[in-house]
Amino acid sequence: MSRFFTTGSDSESESSLSGEELVTKPVGGNYGKQPLLLSEDEEDTKRVVRSAKDKRFEELTNLIRTIRNAMKIRDVTKCLEEFELLGKAYGKAKSIVDKEGVPRFYIRILADLEDYLNELWEDKEGKKKMNKNNAKALSTLRQKIRKYNRDFESHITSYKQNPEQSADEDAEKNEEDSEGSSDEDEDEDGVSAAAFLKKKSEAPSGESRKFLKKMEDEDEDSEDSEDDEDWDTGSTSSDSDSEEEEGKQTALASRFLKKAPTTEEDKKAAEKKREDKAKKKHDRKSKRLDEEEEDNEGGEWERVRGGVPLVKEKPKMFAKGTEITHAVVIKKLNEILQARGKKGTDRAAQIELLQLLVQIASENNLGEGVIVKIKFNIIASLYDYNPNLATYMKPEMWQKCLDCINELMDILFANPNIFVGENILEESENLQNVDQPLRVRGCILTLVERMDEEFTKIMQNTDPHSQEYVEHLKDEAQVCAIIERVQRYLEEKGTTEEICRIYLRRILHTYYKFDYKAHQRQLTPPEGSSKSEQDQAENEGEDSAVLMERLCKYIYAKDRTDRIRTCAILCHIYHHALHSRWYQARDLMLMSHLQDNIQHADPPVQILYNRTMVQLGICAFRQGLTKDAHNALLDIQSSGRAKELLGQGLLLRSLQERNQEQEKVERRRQVPFHLHINLELLECVYLVSAMLLEIPYMAAHESDARRRMISKQFHHQLRVGERQPLLGPPESMREHVVAASKAMKMGDWKTCHSFIINEKMNGKVWDLFPEADKVRTMLVRKIQEESLRTYLFTYSSVYDSISMETLSDMFELDLPTVHSIISKMIINEELMASLDQPTQTVVMHRTEPTAQQNLALQLAEKLGSLVENNERVFDHKQGTYGGYFRDQKDGYRKNEGYMRRGGYRQQQSQTAY
Amino acid sequence: MASRKEGTGSTATSSSSTTGAAGKGKGKGSSGDSAVKQVQIDGLVVLKIIKHYQEEGQGTEVVQGVLLGLVVEDRLEITNCFPFPQHTEDDADFDEVQYQMEMMRSLRHVNIDHLHVGWYQSTYYGSFVTRALLDSQFSYQHAIEESVVLIYDPIKTAQGSLSLKAYRLTPKLMEVCKEKDFSPEALKKANITFEHMFEEVPIVIKNSHLINVLMWELEKKSAVADKHELLSLASSNHLGKNLQLLMDRVDDMSQDIVKYNTYMRNTSKQQQQKHQYQQRRQQENMQRQSRGEPPLPEEDLSKLFKPLQPPARMDSLLIAGQINTYCQNIKEFTAQNLGKLFMAQALQEYNN
């Protein structure tokens, strides 16, 4: 049949489809398409192309119609608008056009539009009458179409040579349109049927003529064959309608016969088709015998209604007695898959169908190849079940998915001769030939990655404080097991790239878990534990550290995408930090130079980086490296958005600033709850390290005007504490730290200690560490040392000398430690004192200026600069020889700096009194 | 404290020793045409101001109020006062004028002097030379010619000597403020320096004879114990605060000077450009003349080179004035303290 006919009938079928849906609604909306799906018997790929083509072409024809209407009423503005839309639509349809050739109706409208515009352009009178907008649109459109038509020159000329035939088409088209619209009204079968018949009768005549013109497109030589081919490619349901309707004619059989001998595949397909058809007809006959004599349209209606029983009889996928072969099953599979992603397809039913298919396939011993293929598709449809990206899988679905993947893995492990891969083309698949290795298209890695993502999604969407979460979390072991299996599989068969990917998955499931077993093993010396225990421990698997090491090293060596390596490094560092291997973690962080360019990474990687930095800081704290801990945590904590930066929750504050879309994206980035880093712990670690650094520093630079803050946040907390009108005993973690800081300021380490380490704080913070006691002893020690330093800074001006033994008693530190701390302070010129060895005392030099003296010094400095500035003003008035003065002044100021060190006393007495 | 003050005599002048004298001298010298030569304050007013601060002022917060009284010849007698309510955020729509009028009307009903003769303000370590004070005193003095501002320093008072000073803007400054022109030239023309901004008016505290008698009587009865503040040797805190404040002002001053410096540099640069332009134009004209063409028209130079906006100098004047006050304070304080220290030393030696 003619090309246009297919498009035309398509529009008809569309409308009939919509009608169909309406009719079947009472039965159950989604099932409406099921029968169609089952009766579908065209090849999958072609069909997809075809329907896309139809869709595009319909779009084009609609636009063309509006343009024609606009032309009729001389609305050039409208024309221009529509023309632009048309151009866009054409661009969309480009891929189809490339395949099918430029549609004639498109050329026609281009030519007509140009002629029309030229006509308007010539018509000076009319132009004058036109309103401004129209005139403007006219000139623009004229230019545009001229430019546009240059690309279609040859087509247009050929069209212009023979416009008549197209006009003929045009008439038909109009008719069709009207038919389509009337169909949409879907109240009168008679009219549409009549139109249909009319169209049919018209078609051959137009088509035969057109066919001659279309020689370059199609090389058929008989009407029949062309018909056949069109039928073959045209695949919409309406085509099957028309086929059906024609099936009553004898032509059908001949068509099949003609079609049949082309390929083996086709033959089978044809056979199946026939079987299907037979079955369908049989069905219909049995159900609706009374409607048998109805016309074609009636048949169509009938079929729709037939959908209900069909669904019920779903188990009967194949007609009785059909020989179930590979081809048949694959056909069926394709059939089912065609409906995938379509509106109104019942996804649950689809999954069921697929599962049935697997059953049938396995019952009939079709070989593992087919089963693997179907399994792949089942999993894919399970993933497809939720159309929305944000929603997560239902538990039963999830379970099904896990089982399915497990089964798939079983098969793959059991049959090493099956090759799976994304790169295997549909055509080169080998599902049945057992002699050769079986080849199946599909990627197990992608499926598993998707599964992992689904798992994350489930975890994200479950309330972390519910029992449900725990239940879900139990699946994690299963997920890990699957990943491990896939890893083993890929290690044998996969490419390095794939191995890297699966390794990363493995790492992502390992890095955040604290390896208690390894920890235990480390704690108990090998000779202490019995041999059997050790063996058992070894049997249970390698240390996660070793595992991480192995996986990461492989990725470092083999990975070529930056992202996987970055993630692996970060996870590796995190893992090191989690297990208190501070120096390895730090070195890895420094060597990777991630700090320099992490801001260019994508948000999830940045979140991972933040998590790693935080873990690193906490690790440093556990090792007693307060300074490192503070530095590592500074960035995250100072922003005040630690929650957001770690992907552990959205801030309410910025909720108004972002729109829904952004929020969704951010929500998807959230880290599941079991990976969370305790924020209170984080803040406490930060504040305590800040306290240990800041309090001695503050004491040392009490009167320094240019003192800078080490930690802004800590100061903020102090200020908040000061602002409190009434100071009760501390409640929250922050209050504890603030209270401890105050005690430390006075050098009262015992109070400080009792504020930092007590029942409340243990429960809130310290018990969260794996080695809580170790951390606490470290902390006490740190508090003692820093309190000693603070005490010396604050009260050194009061003492002439102080015995180290007294100090050691006061702070409960042993004498050598006190000695070393004081020596260090003296060396760093923090403390102006000397040690008297025989008496074990610290002798103060009293060289530090008092507060007033300090102030006076600062004032003198400021006045110096003031005078200098003033003199500069004077220079301006005097003219040029200011440079001389300035040089001198610099010398003076240098001198002054020198004086400050040695002879401050003199100077001070000059200024203060 | 006040009682002790009273005790020394009903007509004692303000305790300002050196500054007071200097200010007085200048005040007298420059304010020949000034309406007020002396301020006579009722004991009641002094006590009321002190009480007001004691109850409402805290730290750096400042309390203010209205002075009432009348003018007798060249003497301003302040016989009563009432406070302004403290400002808080939630009564932003509070109408001060309305409040003042109401208060004065009510006072008039009970037969109290209701003539508005100025206002008082507390100060924190003598930091009162501000723009706000200048502006409000200007508007007072503009409306009521003889009005004064009383500055009460609670900290000094707490140390043992009542510090209450009356200030007026000098006529020169009044002129300048009226003109609202604070450019360097205007100030130069007006011959205003920081010393000539405010004139201090001598204060006399007056009590009725009955009160004086009562005072004498109380003096005899009161114990000596509460007089020790005067002899306190602790100086570091006060001095430190003063230094800190002084330092801040010096910083401000420095900034101001830098600003002025930039202005100067910019003007001179512009001047140079102007000069160059003129020269070029002249040369061109000469060439044209030699060729017999008409000279180029003179263009408006001020359009080509827009004169730069000179920075307002009033702020720097105020800062200088403030620095001056601080310096006086420190000088005064240290002088007293040194005296005390010497005395203590002598006592110690004597005891030994």
mmCIF file of N, CA, C and O in Angstrom, chain B residues 289-315:
data_model
loop_
_atom_site.group_PDB
_atom_site.id
_atom_site.type_symbol
_atom_site.label_atom_id
_atom_site.label_comp_id
_atom_site.label_asym_id
_atom_site.label_seq_id
_atom_site.Cartn_x
_atom_site.Cartn_y
_atom_site.Cartn_z
ATOM 1 N N GLN B 289 47.863 79.216 15.086
ATOM 2 C CA GLN B 289 48.070 80.626 14.806
ATOM 3 C C GLN B 289 49.114 80.793 13.714
ATOM 4 O O GLN B 289 48.944 81.575 12.782
ATOM 5 N N SER B 290 50.146 79.997 13.848
ATOM 6 C CA SER B 290 51.214 80.124 12.860
ATOM 7 C C SER B 290 50.713 79.692 11.491
ATOM 8 O O SER B 290 51.205 80.140 10.464
ATOM 9 N N ARG B 291 49.756 78.807 11.481
ATOM 10 C CA ARG B 291 49.211 78.370 10.190
ATOM 11 C C ARG B 291 48.089 79.286 9.734
ATOM 12 O O ARG B 291 47.522 79.103 8.669
ATOM 13 N N GLY B 292 47.730 80.167 10.594
ATOM 14 C CA GLY B 292 46.705 81.134 10.219
ATOM 15 C C GLY B 292 45.288 80.646 10.449
ATOM 16 O O GLY B 292 44.338 81.187 9.906
ATOM 17 N N GLU B 293 45.146 79.608 11.238
ATOM 18 C CA GLU B 293 43.788 79.133 11.532
ATOM 19 C C GLU B 293 43.295 79.783 12.821
ATOM 20 O O GLU B 293 44.083 80.222 13.652
ATOM 21 N N PRO B 294 41.997 79.806 13.003
ATOM 22 C CA PRO B 294 41.469 80.370 14.256
ATOM 23 C C PRO B 294 41.797 79.445 15.427
ATOM 24 O O PRO B 294 41.796 78.229 15.249
ATOM 25 N N PRO B 295 42.080 80.017 16.569
ATOM 26 C CA PRO B 295 42.419 79.176 17.747
ATOM 27 C C PRO B 295 41.206 78.363 18.201
ATOM 28 O O PRO B 295 40.065 78.738 17.965
ATOM 29 N N LEU B 296 41.483 77.240 18.823
ATOM 30 C CA LEU B 296 40.401 76.404 19.338
ATOM 31 C C LEU B 296 39.689 77.125 20.468
ATOM 32 O O LEU B 296 40.309 77.869 21.226
ATOM 33 N N PRO B 297 38.400 76.887 20.567
ATOM 34 C CA PRO B 297 37.670 77.579 21.633
ATOM 35 C C PRO B 297 38.095 77.056 23.014
ATOM 36 O O PRO B 297 38.459 75.897 23.161
ATOM 37 N N GLU B 298 38.029 77.934 23.949
ATOM 38 C CA GLU B 298 38.336 77.537 25.336
ATOM 39 C C GLU B 298 37.204 76.663 25.867
ATOM 40 O O GLU B 298 36.033 77.027 25.773
ATOM 41 N N GLU B 299 37.591 75.546 26.409
ATOM 42 C CA GLU B 299 36.545 74.670 26.955
ATOM 43 C C GLU B 299 36.488 74.825 28.470
ATOM 44 O O GLU B 299 37.449 75.269 29.102
ATOM 45 N N ASP B 300 35.379 74.431 28.942
ATOM 46 C CA ASP B 300 35.216 74.532 30.395
ATOM 47 C C ASP B 300 36.028 73.430 31.074
ATOM 48 O O ASP B 300 35.734 72.255 30.929
ATOM 49 N N LEU B 301 37.044 73.870 31.768
ATOM 50 C CA LEU B 301 37.941 72.887 32.374
ATOM 51 C C LEU B 301 37.256 72.112 33.499
ATOM 52 O O LEU B 301 37.541 70.944 33.722
ATOM 53 N N SER B 302 36.359 72.797 34.168
ATOM 54 C CA SER B 302 35.722 72.110 35.306
ATOM 55 C C SER B 302 34.832 70.974 34.823
ATOM 56 O O SER B 302 34.514 70.059 35.570
ATOM 57 N N LYS B 303 34.424 71.060 33.526
ATOM 58 C CA LYS B 303 33.616 69.964 33.000
ATOM 59 C C LYS B 303 34.512 68.768 32.689
ATOM 60 O O LYS B 303 34.140 67.617 32.898
ATOM 61 N N LEU B 304 35.683 69.089 32.163
ATOM 62 C CA LEU B 304 36.612 68.012 31.832
ATOM 63 C C LEU B 304 37.136 67.350 33.096
ATOM 64 O O LEU B 304 37.242 66.138 33.174
ATOM 65 N N PHE B 305 37.495 68.186 34.038
ATOM 66 C CA PHE B 305 38.027 67.626 35.295
ATOM 67 C C PHE B 305 37.084 67.986 36.423
ATOM 68 O O PHE B 305 37.120 69.102 36.935
ATOM 69 N N LYS B 306 36.260 67.054 36.723
ATOM 70 C CA LYS B 306 35.310 67.328 37.800
ATOM 71 C C LYS B 306 36.075 67.439 39.117
ATOM 72 O O LYS B 306 36.896 66.576 39.450
ATOM 73 N N PRO B 307 35.822 68.484 39.857
ATOM 74 C CA PRO B 307 36.548 68.620 41.125
ATOM 75 C C PRO B 307 36.180 67.485 42.074
ATOM 76 O O PRO B 307 35.019 67.092 42.159
ATOM 77 N N LEU B 308 37.181 66.962 42.731
ATOM 78 C CA LEU B 308 36.942 65.832 43.631
ATOM 79 C C LEU B 308 36.191 66.293 44.872
ATOM 80 O O LEU B 308 36.327 67.449 45.294
ATOM 81 N N GLN B 309 35.438 65.360 45.393
ATOM 82 C CA GLN B 309 34.696 65.677 46.614
ATOM 83 C C GLN B 309 35.663 65.627 47.798
ATOM 84 O O GLN B 309 36.206 64.573 48.103
ATOM 85 N N PRO B 310 35.909 66.747 48.440
ATOM 86 C CA PRO B 310 36.833 66.689 49.577
ATOM 87 C C PRO B 310 36.158 65.988 50.750
ATOM 88 O O PRO B 310 34.955 66.142 50.956
ATOM 89 N N PRO B 311 36.914 65.192 51.491
ATOM 90 C CA PRO B 311 36.313 64.501 52.640
ATOM 91 C C PRO B 311 35.918 65.510 53.717
ATOM 92 O O PRO B 311 36.594 66.521 53.929
ATOM 93 N N ALA B 312 34.803 65.220 54.375
ATOM 94 C CA ALA B 312 34.335 66.135 55.424
ATOM 95 C C ALA B 312 35.319 66.100 56.596
ATOM 96 O O ALA B 312 35.765 65.033 56.997
ATOM 97 N N ARG B 313 35.619 67.259 57.077
ATOM 98 C CA ARG B 313 36.647 67.322 58.113
ATOM 99 C C ARG B 313 36.053 67.334 59.509
ATOM 100 O O ARG B 313 36.776 67.295 60.491
ATOM 101 N N MET B 314 34.749 67.410 59.588
ATOM 102 C CA MET B 314 34.146 67.541 60.902
ATOM 103 C C MET B 314 34.461 66.332 61.788
ATOM 104 O O MET B 314 34.767 66.468 62.967
ATOM 105 N N ASP B 315 34.414 65.164 61.142
ATOM 106 C CA ASP B 315 34.660 63.958 61.929
ATOM 107 C C ASP B 315 36.058 63.965 62.528
ATOM 108 O O ASP B 315 36.247 63.619 63.692
#
